[in-house]
Amino acid sequence: MSEAAEELFPSRHPGWPASPGPLRVAAGTVALRPTRLRDASAWSALRLRDRAYLQRWEPTTTGDWRDRNAVLAWPAQWSALRGLARRGSALPFAITVDGRFAGQLTIGNVVRGALRSAWVGYWVAESRSGGGVATAAVALAVDHCFTRAALHRLEATVRPENAPSLRVLEKTGFRREGLFERYLDVEGDWRDHYVFGLTAEDHPEGAVAALVRERRADYA
Ligand code: ACO
């Protein structure tokens, strides 16, 4: 729904569907949009190729990586995400670079009422990494969550060893709030995670505007 349409017909789940961006960074022009059924082949190709790079950081799941990331596995995953979005508990975005599928950014566990909070998680294809894509994607999502999606707080949990992800959160203004010990089953064991938080008050000018001011990104 467009911003104008949202004003006329306020949604029960504000801020969805949405396509925040674009924003230009070293790697190209970054934007977010809802994941689509037809992302299957691009999603699967990247996930199968980048297995070693992704698996280290993702929750342990049953079954073989090739089966779970095959083209045929996407419709069920996409449909589950779409169901969560329709119920207002997630904003499942694809990250695109120059219009091509390059990863995912998910806003999950959206809780409204007096909390108005959610978590953010993301991955970017290895071939696109190191060029500011995740930083741009997180900044676009932060601004979207604190404006159109009417949230007040975002949370992210990261393993202390995940230097690139820690840097993404630092560049987008998240505060480290503590350590969750033995928090999540990753790569077959319970792993400690830092917890990071950000509230709307932390970014009075907006996360994208801060990146642009710091010359990390430019309006496309
Ligand atoms: N040590 C320190 N810094 C590093 C290292 C390293 N080994 N490797 C990269 N970096 C820095 C980069 O230099 C860059 O910082 P800079 O701009 O100051 O130079 C930063 O880390 C990465 O920033 P981006 O380029 O915006 O991020 P990118 O598009 O490369 O994506 C991401 C980062 C998403 C973590 C990617 O590496 C990835 O998908 N990894 C696998 C999955 C994953 O770890 N997802 C995050 C899980 S945690 C969560 O979702 C909250």
mmCIF file of C-alpha atoms and ligand atoms in Angstrom:
data_model
loop_
_atom_site.group_PDB
_atom_site.id
_atom_site.type_symbol
_atom_site.label_atom_id
_atom_site.label_comp_id
_atom_site.label_asym_id
_atom_site.label_seq_id
_atom_site.Cartn_x
_atom_site.Cartn_y
_atom_site.Cartn_z
ATOM 1 C CA MET A 1 0.000 0.000 0.000
ATOM 2 C CA SER A 2 1.310 3.486 -0.835
ATOM 3 C CA GLU A 3 1.784 6.053 1.931
ATOM 4 C CA ALA A 4 -1.198 8.051 0.597
ATOM 5 C CA ALA A 5 -3.392 4.934 0.500
ATOM 6 C CA GLU A 6 -2.309 4.046 4.046
ATOM 7 C CA GLU A 7 -3.567 7.414 5.257
ATOM 8 C CA LEU A 8 -6.961 6.791 3.642
ATOM 9 C CA PHE A 9 -7.213 3.107 4.624
ATOM 10 C CA PRO A 10 -5.099 2.536 7.756
ATOM 11 C CA SER A 11 -3.897 -1.077 7.844
ATOM 12 C CA ARG A 12 -4.169 -3.362 10.852
ATOM 13 C CA HIS A 13 -0.515 -4.109 10.113
ATOM 14 C CA PRO A 14 1.059 -0.745 9.312
ATOM 15 C CA GLY A 15 4.109 -0.672 7.072
ATOM 16 C CA TRP A 16 3.344 -3.780 5.037
ATOM 17 C CA PRO A 17 3.708 -4.378 2.144
ATOM 18 C CA ALA A 18 6.503 -1.894 1.483
ATOM 19 C CA SER A 19 9.567 -1.339 -0.693
ATOM 20 C CA PRO A 20 11.962 1.015 1.144
ATOM 21 C CA GLY A 21 14.852 2.545 -0.835
ATOM 22 C CA PRO A 22 16.750 2.825 -3.063
ATOM 23 C CA LEU A 23 20.067 3.890 -1.570
ATOM 24 C CA ARG A 24 23.423 3.943 -3.374
ATOM 25 C CA VAL A 25 26.529 2.371 -1.784
ATOM 26 C CA ALA A 26 29.874 1.076 -3.130
ATOM 27 C CA ALA A 27 28.363 -2.279 -4.152
ATOM 28 C CA GLY A 28 25.477 -0.730 -6.133
ATOM 29 C CA THR A 29 21.922 0.482 -5.619
ATOM 30 C CA VAL A 30 20.308 -1.218 -2.617
ATOM 31 C CA ALA A 31 16.566 -1.555 -2.019
ATOM 32 C CA LEU A 32 14.157 -3.683 0.011
ATOM 33 C CA ARG A 33 10.935 -5.277 -1.235
ATOM 34 C CA PRO A 34 8.664 -8.125 -0.090
ATOM 35 C CA THR A 35 10.057 -11.587 -0.899
ATOM 36 C CA ARG A 36 8.328 -13.172 -3.918
ATOM 37 C CA LEU A 37 7.521 -16.710 -4.995
ATOM 38 C CA ARG A 38 9.603 -16.100 -8.117
ATOM 39 C CA ASP A 39 12.729 -15.415 -6.011
ATOM 40 C CA ALA A 40 13.117 -19.223 -5.828
ATOM 41 C CA SER A 41 15.941 -19.744 -8.319
ATOM 42 C CA ALA A 42 17.998 -16.681 -7.317
ATOM 43 C CA TRP A 43 17.534 -17.479 -3.606
ATOM 44 C CA SER A 44 18.502 -21.125 -4.063
ATOM 45 C CA ALA A 45 21.520 -20.401 -6.307
ATOM 46 C CA LEU A 46 23.006 -17.989 -3.739
ATOM 47 C CA ARG A 47 22.243 -20.192 -0.721
ATOM 48 C CA LEU A 48 23.747 -23.318 -2.334
ATOM 49 C CA ARG A 49 26.845 -21.458 -3.532
ATOM 50 C CA ASP A 50 27.415 -19.635 -0.202
ATOM 51 C CA ARG A 51 26.811 -22.567 2.141
ATOM 52 C CA ALA A 52 30.144 -22.335 4.033
ATOM 53 C CA TYR A 53 29.808 -18.560 4.438
ATOM 54 C CA LEU A 54 26.183 -18.673 5.675
ATOM 55 C CA GLN A 55 25.937 -21.883 7.697
ATOM 56 C CA ARG A 56 28.391 -20.707 10.399
ATOM 57 C CA TRP A 57 25.963 -18.046 11.541
ATOM 58 C CA GLU A 58 22.536 -19.594 11.024
ATOM 59 C CA PRO A 59 20.451 -21.541 13.567
ATOM 60 C CA THR A 60 20.956 -25.306 13.503
ATOM 61 C CA THR A 61 18.159 -27.020 11.578
ATOM 62 C CA THR A 62 17.426 -30.619 10.693
ATOM 63 C CA GLY A 63 17.914 -31.985 7.194
ATOM 64 C CA ASP A 64 20.501 -31.519 4.529
ATOM 65 C CA TRP A 65 21.540 -27.976 3.464
ATOM 66 C CA ARG A 66 21.062 -28.850 -0.229
ATOM 67 C CA ASP A 67 17.478 -30.009 0.371
ATOM 68 C CA ARG A 68 16.594 -27.083 2.630
ATOM 69 C CA ASN A 69 17.948 -24.574 0.108
ATOM 70 C CA ALA A 70 16.816 -26.213 -3.118
ATOM 71 C CA VAL A 71 14.553 -24.292 -5.520
ATOM 72 C CA LEU A 72 11.707 -26.556 -4.390
ATOM 73 C CA ALA A 73 12.199 -25.570 -0.725
ATOM 74 C CA TRP A 74 11.463 -21.879 -1.353
ATOM 75 C CA PRO A 75 7.659 -21.971 -1.870
ATOM 76 C CA ALA A 76 7.104 -23.356 1.651
ATOM 77 C CA GLN A 77 9.520 -20.840 3.202
ATOM 78 C CA TRP A 78 8.068 -17.952 1.215
ATOM 79 C CA SER A 79 4.531 -18.985 2.113
ATOM 80 C CA ALA A 80 5.398 -19.239 5.832
ATOM 81 C CA LEU A 81 6.937 -15.747 5.723
ATOM 82 C CA ARG A 82 3.933 -14.371 3.838
ATOM 83 C CA GLY A 83 1.624 -15.883 6.475
ATOM 84 C CA LEU A 84 3.579 -14.168 9.259
ATOM 85 C CA ALA A 85 3.447 -10.878 7.327
ATOM 86 C CA ARG A 86 -0.309 -11.195 6.847
ATOM 87 C CA ARG A 87 -0.751 -11.742 10.567
ATOM 88 C CA GLY A 88 1.412 -8.687 11.235
ATOM 89 C CA SER A 89 4.188 -10.498 13.061
ATOM 90 C CA ALA A 90 6.931 -10.149 10.407
ATOM 91 C CA LEU A 91 8.162 -7.936 7.557
ATOM 92 C CA PRO A 92 10.022 -10.358 5.269
ATOM 93 C CA PHE A 93 12.110 -8.296 2.829
ATOM 94 C CA ALA A 94 14.321 -9.338 -0.062
ATOM 95 C CA ILE A 95 17.459 -7.220 -0.398
ATOM 96 C CA THR A 96 18.152 -6.230 -4.005
ATOM 97 C CA VAL A 97 21.313 -4.745 -5.500
ATOM 98 C CA ASP A 98 20.837 -3.049 -8.874
ATOM 99 C CA GLY A 99 17.436 -4.726 -9.016
ATOM 100 C CA ARG A 100 18.723 -8.278 -8.466
ATOM 101 C CA PHE A 101 18.003 -10.518 -5.482
ATOM 102 C CA ALA A 102 21.068 -10.339 -3.182
ATOM 103 C CA GLY A 103 19.896 -11.511 0.247
ATOM 104 C CA GLN A 104 17.187 -11.209 2.870
ATOM 105 C CA LEU A 105 16.351 -8.880 5.740
ATOM 106 C CA THR A 106 13.587 -9.992 8.061
ATOM 107 C CA ILE A 107 11.879 -8.000 10.782
ATOM 108 C CA GLY A 108 10.474 -10.709 13.066
ATOM 109 C CA ASN A 109 8.477 -11.207 16.248
ATOM 110 C CA VAL A 110 6.658 -7.892 15.832
ATOM 111 C CA VAL A 111 4.907 -7.130 19.102
ATOM 112 C CA ARG A 112 2.589 -4.137 19.290
ATOM 113 C CA GLY A 113 0.708 -2.565 22.220
ATOM 114 C CA ALA A 114 2.910 -0.883 24.799
ATOM 115 C CA LEU A 115 6.082 -2.665 23.549
ATOM 116 C CA ARG A 116 6.061 -1.966 19.763
ATOM 117 C CA SER A 117 9.239 -3.997 19.290
ATOM 118 C CA ALA A 118 10.742 -6.529 16.850
ATOM 119 C CA TRP A 119 14.038 -8.210 15.949
ATOM 120 C CA VAL A 120 16.038 -7.769 12.752
ATOM 121 C CA GLY A 121 18.061 -10.462 10.963
ATOM 122 C CA TYR A 122 19.828 -10.450 7.583
ATOM 123 C CA TRP A 123 22.183 -12.146 5.136
ATOM 124 C CA VAL A 124 23.836 -10.872 1.961
ATOM 125 C CA ALA A 125 25.351 -12.959 -0.869
ATOM 126 C CA GLU A 126 29.106 -13.369 -0.431
ATOM 127 C CA SER A 127 29.762 -11.947 -3.919
ATOM 128 C CA ARG A 128 28.057 -8.695 -2.819
ATOM 129 C CA SER A 129 29.623 -8.479 0.650
ATOM 130 C CA GLY A 130 31.955 -5.767 1.899
ATOM 131 C CA GLY A 131 30.358 -3.022 -0.200
ATOM 132 C CA GLY A 132 27.873 -1.585 2.283
ATOM 133 C CA VAL A 133 24.829 -3.622 1.215
ATOM 134 C CA ALA A 134 23.795 -4.903 4.647
ATOM 135 C CA THR A 135 24.441 -1.510 6.241
ATOM 136 C CA ALA A 136 22.189 0.192 3.680
ATOM 137 C CA ALA A 137 19.527 -2.504 4.038
ATOM 138 C CA VAL A 138 19.484 -2.213 7.845
ATOM 139 C CA ALA A 139 19.312 1.599 7.688
ATOM 140 C CA LEU A 140 16.375 1.447 5.246
ATOM 141 C CA ALA A 141 14.612 -1.077 7.494
ATOM 142 C CA VAL A 142 15.262 0.955 10.660
ATOM 143 C CA ASP A 143 13.712 4.094 9.165
ATOM 144 C CA HIS A 144 10.777 2.108 7.820
ATOM 145 C CA CYS A 145 10.152 0.417 11.178
ATOM 146 C CA PHE A 146 10.264 3.693 13.134
ATOM 147 C CA THR A 147 7.995 5.567 10.686
ATOM 148 C CA ARG A 148 5.466 3.669 8.555
ATOM 149 C CA ALA A 149 5.573 0.446 10.614
ATOM 150 C CA ALA A 150 5.092 2.468 13.829
ATOM 151 C CA LEU A 151 7.565 0.460 15.933
ATOM 152 C CA HIS A 152 9.581 1.936 18.784
ATOM 153 C CA ARG A 153 12.394 -0.585 19.358
ATOM 154 C CA LEU A 154 14.490 -2.975 17.252
ATOM 155 C CA GLU A 155 16.701 -5.700 18.636
ATOM 156 C CA ALA A 156 19.473 -7.775 17.027
ATOM 157 C CA THR A 157 21.425 -10.723 18.407
ATOM 158 C CA VAL A 158 24.882 -11.546 17.011
ATOM 159 C CA ARG A 159 27.634 -14.011 17.872
ATOM 160 C CA PRO A 160 30.708 -12.185 19.257
ATOM 161 C CA GLU A 161 32.783 -13.838 16.486
ATOM 162 C CA ASN A 162 30.673 -12.345 13.676
ATOM 163 C CA ALA A 163 32.825 -9.258 13.037
ATOM 164 C CA PRO A 164 31.097 -8.125 9.803
ATOM 165 C CA SER A 165 27.648 -8.225 11.411
ATOM 166 C CA LEU A 166 28.863 -6.427 14.555
ATOM 167 C CA ARG A 167 30.245 -3.721 12.275
ATOM 168 C CA VAL A 168 26.918 -3.416 10.393
ATOM 169 C CA LEU A 169 25.099 -2.794 13.681
ATOM 170 C CA GLU A 170 27.749 -0.332 14.852
ATOM 171 C CA LYS A 171 27.495 1.624 11.560
ATOM 172 C CA THR A 172 23.713 1.796 11.851
ATOM 173 C CA GLY A 173 23.762 3.088 15.422
ATOM 174 C CA PHE A 174 22.700 0.024 17.457
ATOM 175 C CA ARG A 175 23.791 -0.055 21.115
ATOM 176 C CA ARG A 176 25.296 -3.194 22.668
ATOM 177 C CA GLU A 177 23.096 -3.971 25.672
ATOM 178 C CA GLY A 178 24.456 -7.246 26.975
ATOM 179 C CA LEU A 179 25.397 -10.868 26.415
ATOM 180 C CA PHE A 180 22.856 -13.698 26.124
ATOM 181 C CA GLU A 181 24.769 -16.777 27.299
ATOM 182 C CA ARG A 182 24.187 -20.063 25.438
ATOM 183 C CA TYR A 183 21.377 -18.260 23.619
ATOM 184 C CA LEU A 184 20.911 -19.991 20.267
ATOM 185 C CA ASP A 185 21.712 -23.366 18.741
ATOM 186 C CA VAL A 186 24.058 -22.486 15.867
ATOM 187 C CA GLU A 187 26.304 -24.962 14.054
ATOM 188 C CA GLY A 188 25.309 -27.699 16.477
ATOM 189 C CA ASP A 189 26.010 -25.978 19.799
ATOM 190 C CA TRP A 190 24.531 -23.371 22.156
ATOM 191 C CA ARG A 191 26.257 -20.097 21.269
ATOM 192 C CA ASP A 192 26.565 -16.871 23.243
ATOM 193 C CA HIS A 193 25.122 -13.825 21.458
ATOM 194 C CA TYR A 194 25.472 -10.116 22.083
ATOM 195 C CA VAL A 195 22.136 -8.341 22.170
ATOM 196 C CA PHE A 196 21.906 -4.939 20.502
ATOM 197 C CA GLY A 197 19.044 -2.468 20.767
ATOM 198 C CA LEU A 198 17.895 0.688 19.028
ATOM 199 C CA THR A 199 14.899 2.876 19.786
ATOM 200 C CA ALA A 200 13.305 5.592 17.680
ATOM 201 C CA GLU A 201 14.871 8.276 19.914
ATOM 202 C CA ASP A 202 18.377 7.069 18.948
ATOM 203 C CA HIS A 203 17.921 8.279 15.363
ATOM 204 C CA PRO A 204 16.205 11.677 15.398
ATOM 205 C CA GLU A 205 17.492 12.454 11.861
ATOM 206 C CA GLY A 206 16.892 8.890 10.549
ATOM 207 C CA ALA A 207 19.375 6.052 9.987
ATOM 208 C CA VAL A 208 19.604 6.662 6.228
ATOM 209 C CA ALA A 209 20.262 10.390 6.697
ATOM 210 C CA ALA A 210 23.036 9.527 9.183
ATOM 211 C CA LEU A 211 24.683 7.170 6.644
ATOM 212 C CA VAL A 212 24.475 9.825 3.938
ATOM 213 C CA ARG A 213 25.922 12.452 6.287
ATOM 214 C CA GLU A 214 28.823 10.077 7.075
ATOM 215 C CA ARG A 215 29.321 9.565 3.289
ATOM 216 C CA ARG A 216 28.657 5.833 3.581
ATOM 217 C CA ALA A 217 25.670 6.045 1.212
ATOM 218 C CA ASP A 218 23.948 8.397 -1.183
ATOM 219 C CA TYR A 219 20.335 8.899 -2.222
ATOM 220 C CA ALA A 220 19.827 7.077 -5.548
HETATM 221 N N1 ACO B 1 36.596 -8.139 10.759
HETATM 222 C C1 ACO B 1 36.168 -6.883 10.974
HETATM 223 N N2 ACO B 1 35.353 -6.215 10.101
HETATM 224 C C2 ACO B 1 34.985 -6.867 8.981
HETATM 225 C C3 ACO B 1 35.419 -8.187 8.676
HETATM 226 C C4 ACO B 1 36.262 -8.824 9.618
HETATM 227 N N3 ACO B 1 36.685 -10.066 9.435
HETATM 228 N N4 ACO B 1 34.878 -8.537 7.489
HETATM 229 C C5 ACO B 1 34.158 -7.497 7.055
HETATM 230 N N5 ACO B 1 34.240 -6.494 7.954
HETATM 231 C C6 ACO B 1 33.606 -5.185 7.893
HETATM 232 C C7 ACO B 1 33.641 -4.541 6.536
HETATM 233 O O1 ACO B 1 34.878 -3.938 6.274
HETATM 234 C C8 ACO B 1 32.510 -3.532 6.687
HETATM 235 O O2 ACO B 1 32.849 -2.427 7.496
HETATM 236 P P1 ACO B 1 33.405 -1.022 6.910
HETATM 237 O O3 ACO B 1 32.339 -0.463 6.025
HETATM 238 O O4 ACO B 1 33.693 -0.206 8.112
HETATM 239 O O5 ACO B 1 34.637 -1.352 6.099
HETATM 240 C C9 ACO B 1 31.486 -4.331 7.498
HETATM 241 O O6 ACO B 1 32.219 -5.357 8.173
HETATM 242 C C10 ACO B 1 30.413 -4.953 6.639
HETATM 243 O O7 ACO B 1 29.499 -3.963 6.234
HETATM 244 P P2 ACO B 1 28.626 -4.163 4.913
HETATM 245 O O8 ACO B 1 29.494 -4.140 3.696
HETATM 246 O O9 ACO B 1 27.493 -3.207 4.988
HETATM 247 O O10 ACO B 1 28.013 -5.627 5.136
HETATM 248 P P3 ACO B 1 27.836 -6.790 4.053
HETATM 249 O O11 ACO B 1 26.963 -6.327 2.953
HETATM 250 O O12 ACO B 1 29.157 -7.328 3.715
HETATM 251 O O13 ACO B 1 27.006 -7.868 4.913
HETATM 252 C C11 ACO B 1 26.735 -9.572 6.579
HETATM 253 C C12 ACO B 1 27.410 -8.234 6.232
HETATM 254 C C13 ACO B 1 25.242 -9.472 6.392
HETATM 255 C C14 ACO B 1 27.060 -9.915 8.031
HETATM 256 C C15 ACO B 1 27.316 -10.659 5.623
HETATM 257 O O14 ACO B 1 28.671 -10.840 5.902
HETATM 258 C C16 ACO B 1 26.598 -12.009 5.743
HETATM 259 O O15 ACO B 1 25.553 -12.219 5.128
HETATM 260 N N6 ACO B 1 27.188 -12.948 6.521
HETATM 261 C C17 ACO B 1 26.626 -14.292 6.667
HETATM 262 C C18 ACO B 1 25.286 -14.318 7.404
HETATM 263 C C19 ACO B 1 25.322 -13.465 8.662
HETATM 264 O O16 ACO B 1 26.303 -13.452 9.407
HETATM 265 N N7 ACO B 1 24.237 -12.739 8.922
HETATM 266 C C20 ACO B 1 24.108 -11.885 10.103
HETATM 267 C C21 ACO B 1 23.658 -12.716 11.276
HETATM 268 S S1 ACO B 1 23.434 -11.700 12.734
HETATM 269 C C22 ACO B 1 21.935 -10.881 12.450
HETATM 270 O O17 ACO B 1 21.201 -11.196 11.508
HETATM 271 C C23 ACO B 1 21.536 -9.791 13.407
#
